[in-house]
CSV table of C-alpha atoms in Angstrom, one decimal:
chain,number,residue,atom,x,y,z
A,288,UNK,CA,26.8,-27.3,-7.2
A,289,UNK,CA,25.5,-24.4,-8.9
A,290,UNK,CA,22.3,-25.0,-11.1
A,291,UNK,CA,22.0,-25.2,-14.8
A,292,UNK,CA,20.9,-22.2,-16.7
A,293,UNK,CA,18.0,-24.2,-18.1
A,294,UNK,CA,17.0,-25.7,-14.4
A,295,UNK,CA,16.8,-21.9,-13.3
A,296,UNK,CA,14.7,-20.6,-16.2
A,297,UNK,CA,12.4,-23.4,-15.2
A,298,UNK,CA,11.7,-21.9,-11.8
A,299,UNK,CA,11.4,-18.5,-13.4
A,300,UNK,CA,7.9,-19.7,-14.3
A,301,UNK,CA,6.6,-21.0,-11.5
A,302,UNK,CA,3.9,-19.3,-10.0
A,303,UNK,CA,1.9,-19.3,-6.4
A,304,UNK,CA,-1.0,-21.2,-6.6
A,305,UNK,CA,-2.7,-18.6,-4.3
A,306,UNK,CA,-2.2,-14.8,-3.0
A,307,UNK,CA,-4.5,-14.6,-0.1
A,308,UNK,CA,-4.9,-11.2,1.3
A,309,UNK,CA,-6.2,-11.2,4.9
A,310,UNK,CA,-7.0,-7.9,6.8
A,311,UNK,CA,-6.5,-8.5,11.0
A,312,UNK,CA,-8.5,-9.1,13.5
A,313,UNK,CA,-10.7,-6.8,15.8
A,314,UNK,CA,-8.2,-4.5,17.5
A,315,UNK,CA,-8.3,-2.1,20.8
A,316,UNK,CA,-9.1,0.7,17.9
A,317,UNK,CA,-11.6,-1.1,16.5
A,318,UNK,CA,-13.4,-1.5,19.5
A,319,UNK,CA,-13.0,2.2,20.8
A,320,UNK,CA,-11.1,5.2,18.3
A,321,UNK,CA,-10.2,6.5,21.8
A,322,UNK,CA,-7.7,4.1,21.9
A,323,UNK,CA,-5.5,5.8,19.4
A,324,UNK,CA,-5.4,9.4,21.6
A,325,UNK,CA,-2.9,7.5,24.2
A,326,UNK,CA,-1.5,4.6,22.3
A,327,UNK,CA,0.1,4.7,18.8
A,328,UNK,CA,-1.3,2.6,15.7
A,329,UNK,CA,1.0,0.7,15.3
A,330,UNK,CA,0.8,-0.4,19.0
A,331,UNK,CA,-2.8,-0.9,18.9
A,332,UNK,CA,-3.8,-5.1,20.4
A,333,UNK,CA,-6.3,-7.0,19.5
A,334,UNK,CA,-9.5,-8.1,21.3
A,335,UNK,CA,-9.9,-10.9,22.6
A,336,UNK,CA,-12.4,-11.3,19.9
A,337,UNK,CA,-10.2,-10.7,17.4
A,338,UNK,CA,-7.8,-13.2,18.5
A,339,UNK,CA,-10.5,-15.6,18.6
A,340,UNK,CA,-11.4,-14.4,14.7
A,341,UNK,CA,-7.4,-14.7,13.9
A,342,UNK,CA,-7.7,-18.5,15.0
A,343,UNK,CA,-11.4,-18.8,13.0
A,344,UNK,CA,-9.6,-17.6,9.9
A,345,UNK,CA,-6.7,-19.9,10.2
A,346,UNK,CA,-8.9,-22.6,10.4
A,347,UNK,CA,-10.6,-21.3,6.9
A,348,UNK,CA,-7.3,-20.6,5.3
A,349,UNK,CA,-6.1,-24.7,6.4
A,350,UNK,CA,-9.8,-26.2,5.0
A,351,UNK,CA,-9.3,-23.8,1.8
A,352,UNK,CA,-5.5,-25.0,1.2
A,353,UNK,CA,-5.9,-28.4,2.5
A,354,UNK,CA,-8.7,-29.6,0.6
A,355,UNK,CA,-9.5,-27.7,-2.5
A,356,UNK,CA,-8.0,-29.3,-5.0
A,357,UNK,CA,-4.6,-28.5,-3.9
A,358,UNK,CA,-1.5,-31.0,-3.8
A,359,UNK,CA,-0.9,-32.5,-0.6
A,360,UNK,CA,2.5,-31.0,-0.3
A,361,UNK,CA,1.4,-27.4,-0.2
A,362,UNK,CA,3.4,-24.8,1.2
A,363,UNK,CA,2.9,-21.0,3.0
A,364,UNK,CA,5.1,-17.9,2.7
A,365,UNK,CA,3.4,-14.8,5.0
A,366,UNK,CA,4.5,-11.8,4.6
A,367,UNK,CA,3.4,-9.2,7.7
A,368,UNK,CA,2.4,-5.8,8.1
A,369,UNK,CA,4.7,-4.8,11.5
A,370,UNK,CA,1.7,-3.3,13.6
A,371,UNK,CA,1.3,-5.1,16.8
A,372,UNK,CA,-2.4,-6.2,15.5
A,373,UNK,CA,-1.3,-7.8,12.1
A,374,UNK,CA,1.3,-9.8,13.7
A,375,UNK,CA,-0.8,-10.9,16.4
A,376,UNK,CA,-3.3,-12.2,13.7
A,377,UNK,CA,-0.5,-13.9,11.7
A,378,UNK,CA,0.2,-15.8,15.0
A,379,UNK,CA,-3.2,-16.9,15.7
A,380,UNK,CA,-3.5,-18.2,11.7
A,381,UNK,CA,-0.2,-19.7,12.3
A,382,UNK,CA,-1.8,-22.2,15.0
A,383,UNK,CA,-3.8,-24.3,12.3
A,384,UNK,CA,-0.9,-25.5,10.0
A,385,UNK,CA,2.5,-27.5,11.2
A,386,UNK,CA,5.9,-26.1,11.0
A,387,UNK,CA,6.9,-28.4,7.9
A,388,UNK,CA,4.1,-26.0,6.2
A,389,UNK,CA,5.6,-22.7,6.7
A,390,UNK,CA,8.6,-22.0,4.2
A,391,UNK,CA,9.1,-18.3,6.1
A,392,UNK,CA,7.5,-15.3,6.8
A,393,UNK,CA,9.0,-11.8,6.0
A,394,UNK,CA,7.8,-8.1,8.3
A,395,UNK,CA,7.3,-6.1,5.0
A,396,UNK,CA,6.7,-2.1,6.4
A,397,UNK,CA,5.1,-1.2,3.1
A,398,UNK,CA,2.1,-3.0,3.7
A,399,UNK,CA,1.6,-1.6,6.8
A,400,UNK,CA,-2.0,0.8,7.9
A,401,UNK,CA,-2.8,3.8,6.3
A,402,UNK,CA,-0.6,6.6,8.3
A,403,UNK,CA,-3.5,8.8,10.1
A,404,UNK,CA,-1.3,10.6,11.7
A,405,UNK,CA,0.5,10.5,15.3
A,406,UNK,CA,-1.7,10.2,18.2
A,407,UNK,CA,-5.3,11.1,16.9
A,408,UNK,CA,-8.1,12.9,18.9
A,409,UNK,CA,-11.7,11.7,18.3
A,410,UNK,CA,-13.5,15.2,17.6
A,411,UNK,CA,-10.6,16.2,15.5
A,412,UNK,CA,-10.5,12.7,13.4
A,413,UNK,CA,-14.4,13.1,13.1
A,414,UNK,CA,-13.9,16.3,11.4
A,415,UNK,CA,-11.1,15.0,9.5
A,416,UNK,CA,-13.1,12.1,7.9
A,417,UNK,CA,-16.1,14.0,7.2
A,418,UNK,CA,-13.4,15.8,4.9
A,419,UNK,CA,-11.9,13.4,3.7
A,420,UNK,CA,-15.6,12.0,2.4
A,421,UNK,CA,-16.4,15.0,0.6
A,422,UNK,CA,-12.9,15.2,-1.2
A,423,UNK,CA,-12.9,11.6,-1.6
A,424,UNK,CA,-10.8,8.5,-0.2
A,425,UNK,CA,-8.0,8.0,-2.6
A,426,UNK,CA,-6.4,11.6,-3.2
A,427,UNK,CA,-7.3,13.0,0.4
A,428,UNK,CA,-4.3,13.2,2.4
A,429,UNK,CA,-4.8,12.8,6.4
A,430,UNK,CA,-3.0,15.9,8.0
A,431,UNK,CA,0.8,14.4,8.9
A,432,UNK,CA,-0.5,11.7,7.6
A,433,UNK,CA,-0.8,9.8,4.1
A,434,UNK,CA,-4.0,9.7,1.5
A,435,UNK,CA,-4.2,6.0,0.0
A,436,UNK,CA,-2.7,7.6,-2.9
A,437,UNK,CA,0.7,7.3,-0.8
A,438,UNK,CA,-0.3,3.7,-0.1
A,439,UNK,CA,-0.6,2.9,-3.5
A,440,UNK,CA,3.0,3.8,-4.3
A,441,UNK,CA,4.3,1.7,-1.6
A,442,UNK,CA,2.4,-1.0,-2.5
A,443,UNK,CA,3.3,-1.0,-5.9
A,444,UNK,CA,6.9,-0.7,-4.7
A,445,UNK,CA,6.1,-4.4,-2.4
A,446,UNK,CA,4.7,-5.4,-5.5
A,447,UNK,CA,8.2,-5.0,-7.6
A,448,UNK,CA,9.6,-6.8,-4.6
A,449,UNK,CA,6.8,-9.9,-5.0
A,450,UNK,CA,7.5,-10.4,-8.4
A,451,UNK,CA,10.9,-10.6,-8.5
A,452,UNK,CA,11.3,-13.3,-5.1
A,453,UNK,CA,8.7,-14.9,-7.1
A,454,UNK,CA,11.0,-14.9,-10.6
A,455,UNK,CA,14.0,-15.5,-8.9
A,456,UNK,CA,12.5,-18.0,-7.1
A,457,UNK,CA,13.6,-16.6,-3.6
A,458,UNK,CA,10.8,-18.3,-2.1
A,459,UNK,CA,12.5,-21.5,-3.0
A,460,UNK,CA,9.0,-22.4,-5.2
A,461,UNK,CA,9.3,-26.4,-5.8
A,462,UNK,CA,7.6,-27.2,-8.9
A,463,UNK,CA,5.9,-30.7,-7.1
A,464,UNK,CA,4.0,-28.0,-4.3
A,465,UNK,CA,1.1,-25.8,-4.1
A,466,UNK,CA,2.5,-22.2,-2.6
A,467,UNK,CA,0.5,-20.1,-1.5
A,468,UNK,CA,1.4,-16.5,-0.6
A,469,UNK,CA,-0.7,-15.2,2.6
A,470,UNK,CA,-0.7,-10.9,3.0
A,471,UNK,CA,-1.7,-10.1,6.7
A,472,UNK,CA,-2.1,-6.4,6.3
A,473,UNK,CA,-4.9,-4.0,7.1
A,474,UNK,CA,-8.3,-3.2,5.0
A,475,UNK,CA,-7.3,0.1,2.9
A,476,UNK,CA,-4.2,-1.5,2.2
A,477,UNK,CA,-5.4,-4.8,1.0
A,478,UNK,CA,-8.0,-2.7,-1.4
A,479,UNK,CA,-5.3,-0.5,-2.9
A,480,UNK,CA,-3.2,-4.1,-3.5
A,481,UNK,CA,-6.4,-5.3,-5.2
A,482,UNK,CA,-6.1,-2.1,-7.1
A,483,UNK,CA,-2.9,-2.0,-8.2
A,484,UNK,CA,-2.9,-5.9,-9.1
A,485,UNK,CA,-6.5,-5.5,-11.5
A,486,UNK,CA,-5.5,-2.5,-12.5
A,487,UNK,CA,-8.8,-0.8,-11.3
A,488,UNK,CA,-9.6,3.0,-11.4
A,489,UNK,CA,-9.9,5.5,-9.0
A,490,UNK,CA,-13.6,5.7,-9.2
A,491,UNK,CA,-13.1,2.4,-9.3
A,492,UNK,CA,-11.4,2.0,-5.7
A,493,UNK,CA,-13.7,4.5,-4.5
A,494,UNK,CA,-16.7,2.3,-4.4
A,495,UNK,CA,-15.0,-0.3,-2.6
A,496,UNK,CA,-16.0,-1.6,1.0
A,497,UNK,CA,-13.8,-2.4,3.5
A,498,UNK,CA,-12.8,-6.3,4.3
A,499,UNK,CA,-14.0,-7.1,7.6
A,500,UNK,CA,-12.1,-7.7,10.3
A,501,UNK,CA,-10.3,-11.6,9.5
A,502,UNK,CA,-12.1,-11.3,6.3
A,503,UNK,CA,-9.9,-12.8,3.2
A,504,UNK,CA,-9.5,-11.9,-0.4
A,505,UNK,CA,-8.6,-15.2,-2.2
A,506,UNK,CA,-6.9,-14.6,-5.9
A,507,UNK,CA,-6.2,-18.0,-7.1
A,508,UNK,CA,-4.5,-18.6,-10.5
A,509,UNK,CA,-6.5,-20.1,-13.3
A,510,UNK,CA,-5.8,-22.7,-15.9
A,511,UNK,CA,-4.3,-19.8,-18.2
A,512,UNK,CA,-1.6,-18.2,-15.6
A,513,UNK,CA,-3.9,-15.5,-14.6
A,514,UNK,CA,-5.6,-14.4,-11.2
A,515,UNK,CA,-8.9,-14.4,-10.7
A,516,UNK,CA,-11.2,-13.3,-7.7
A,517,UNK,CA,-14.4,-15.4,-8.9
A,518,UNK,CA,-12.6,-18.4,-8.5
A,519,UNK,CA,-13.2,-19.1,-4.6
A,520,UNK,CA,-15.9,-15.7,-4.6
A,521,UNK,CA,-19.1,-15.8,-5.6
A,522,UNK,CA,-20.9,-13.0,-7.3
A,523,UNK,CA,-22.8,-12.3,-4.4
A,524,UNK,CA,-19.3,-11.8,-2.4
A,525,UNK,CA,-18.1,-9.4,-4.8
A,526,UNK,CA,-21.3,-7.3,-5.3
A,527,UNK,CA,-20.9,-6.8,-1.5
A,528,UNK,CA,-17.5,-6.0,-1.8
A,529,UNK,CA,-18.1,-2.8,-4.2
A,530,UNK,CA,-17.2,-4.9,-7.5
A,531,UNK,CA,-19.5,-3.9,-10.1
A,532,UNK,CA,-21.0,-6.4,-12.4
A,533,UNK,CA,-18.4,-5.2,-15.2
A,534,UNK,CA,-15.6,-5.7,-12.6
A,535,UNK,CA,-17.0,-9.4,-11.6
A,536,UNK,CA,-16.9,-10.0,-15.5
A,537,UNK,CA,-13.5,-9.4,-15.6
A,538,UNK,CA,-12.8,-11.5,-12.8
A,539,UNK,CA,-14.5,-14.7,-14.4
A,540,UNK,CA,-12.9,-13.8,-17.7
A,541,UNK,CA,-9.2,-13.8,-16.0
A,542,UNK,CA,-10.3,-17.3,-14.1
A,543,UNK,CA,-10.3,-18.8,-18.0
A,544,UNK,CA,-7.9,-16.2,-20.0
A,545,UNK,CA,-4.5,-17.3,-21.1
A,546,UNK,CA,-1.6,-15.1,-19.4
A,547,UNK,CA,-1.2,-11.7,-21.3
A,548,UNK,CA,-4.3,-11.3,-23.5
A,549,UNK,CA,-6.4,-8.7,-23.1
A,550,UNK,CA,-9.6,-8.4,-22.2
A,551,UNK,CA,-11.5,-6.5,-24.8
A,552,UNK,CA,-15.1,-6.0,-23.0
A,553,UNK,CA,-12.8,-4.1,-20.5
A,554,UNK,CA,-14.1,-0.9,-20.4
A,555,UNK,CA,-11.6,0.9,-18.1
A,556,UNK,CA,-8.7,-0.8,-20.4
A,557,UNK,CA,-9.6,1.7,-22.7
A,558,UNK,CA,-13.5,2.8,-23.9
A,559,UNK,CA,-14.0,4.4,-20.5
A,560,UNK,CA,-11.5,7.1,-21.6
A,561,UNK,CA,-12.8,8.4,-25.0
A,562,UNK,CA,-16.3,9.7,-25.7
A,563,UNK,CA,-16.0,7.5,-28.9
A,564,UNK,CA,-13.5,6.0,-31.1
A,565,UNK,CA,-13.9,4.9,-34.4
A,566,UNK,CA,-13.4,1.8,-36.3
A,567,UNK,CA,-10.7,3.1,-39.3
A,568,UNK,CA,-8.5,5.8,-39.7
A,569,UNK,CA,-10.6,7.2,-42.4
A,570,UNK,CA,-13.6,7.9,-39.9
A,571,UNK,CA,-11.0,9.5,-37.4
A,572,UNK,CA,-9.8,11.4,-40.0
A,573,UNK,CA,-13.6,12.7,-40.8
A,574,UNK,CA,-14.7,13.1,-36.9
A,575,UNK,CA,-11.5,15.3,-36.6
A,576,UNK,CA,-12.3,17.7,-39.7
A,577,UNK,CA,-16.1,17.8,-38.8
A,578,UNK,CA,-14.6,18.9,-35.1
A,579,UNK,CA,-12.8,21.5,-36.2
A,580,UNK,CA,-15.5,22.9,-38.7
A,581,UNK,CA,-17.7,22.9,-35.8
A,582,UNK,CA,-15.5,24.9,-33.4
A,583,UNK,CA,-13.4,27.4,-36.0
A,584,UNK,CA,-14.1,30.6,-35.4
């Protein structure tokens, strides 16, 4: 039987409770950078610490879902980077929550590490990075490689993707369950998804830290319909992160703000831009003629 028109718009609306961005655990590479001079990345294992952390952070991710004011028929949809090390982690976190849990899990490739390259030499990858720190992290692109500018088009390509299983509810969403959407990716990844999502700045994304390994990003959705950070993060958490205090500002403003405003103490929205704006056309109309008297020849 095919569902009425108003029953569908009805699921349009309905949102995950939770996007959880997780970055895996300790891998070979990790551990030793020789590792990726006879093995590719993608093929890269874990450690057996890092399985141990996978299984840790499952157990974080069930006592976060479980318990936290969430309704006892909460659900899980993963999607996985398709490096050996990511899905390896997913498994581990997939040890602390029953099958009847788990509504599916989807290999997504454009979430997947950073490309460096093929098989990468230390001394050569030394050099490289020193580079890459002088030219900065976003726009430098490794040699056969990608920058995280490349990144960030692919992730905002997943993000199309997101949005419209989420509006076409194609993660079969049931409006009397919490869903919550858990990212297993890798760290520059899961900082140019935060990115993208907040809508930060380069500069911005340049003074960001990398999650550590197992470490989780938790944007929960506020009473309003937005995402918000500061909801499960304290301030402390996101200072060490590389938010600034204007960026955790924003984040307890979206915990409250109804979906869609706009956030006028947002600097980079706008102020960050100009050197000054005015308040009326009139005084626009002034600054522009004193301007030009003050640069004709």
């Amino acid at each position: 039987m095919s569902q009425s028109p108003s029953h569908r718009n009805h699921l349009r609306h309905i949102l995950p409770k939770r996007i959880i961005l997780v970055r895996h655990g300790e891998s070979q590479g990790n551990l030793d950078t020789d590792a990726y001079a006879t093995t590719p990345d993608h093929k890269i294992q874990l450690t057996p610490v890092g399985i141990e952390q996978a299984r840790q952070c499952g157990s974080r991710l069930h006592s976060l879902i479980s318990t936290n004011g969430t309704s006892s028929n909460y659900r899980l949809y993963f999607y996985v980077s398709p490096y050996d090390r990511t899905r390896s982690t997913l498994r581990e976190i997939g040890r602390s929550f029953s099958r009847k849990r788990i509504i599916g899990v989807r290999e997504e490739c454009r979430i997947r590490e950073q490309d460096f390259g093929n098989f990468q030499v230390r001394e050569r990858m030394k050099l490289i990075k020193e580079t890459r720190e002088k030219f900065g992290r976003f726009f430098y692109r490794f040699p056969e490689g990608e920058s995280a500018a490349d990144v960030f088009d692919r992730v905002s390509s997943f993000l199309e993707s997101l949005w419209r299983d989420i509006d076409f509810n194609r993660l079969h969403i049931d409006s009397n369950e919490d869903l919550n959407l858990i990212i297993v990716s890798h760290g520059l990844t899961s900082r140019v998804f935060l990115m993208k999502w907040f809508k930060w700045t380069v500069e911005q994304f340049e003074l960001l830290n990398n999650f550590g390994n197992c470490e989780a990003r938790v944007m929960q959705l506020g009473a309003g319909g937005e995402y918000s950070l500061a909801i499960n993060h304290t301030d402390e958490e996101m200072l060490e992160w590389g938010l600034s205090p204007e960026m955790i500002a924003d984040q307890k403003w979206r915990a409250h703000a109804n979906k869609g405003e706009w956030n006028e103490s947002c600097a980079w929205y706008l102020d960050a831009f100009f050197d000054k704006t005015t308040d009326s056309d009139d005084d626009a109309k002034e600054n522009e003629a004193e301007y030009f008297d003050a640069h004709s020849v």
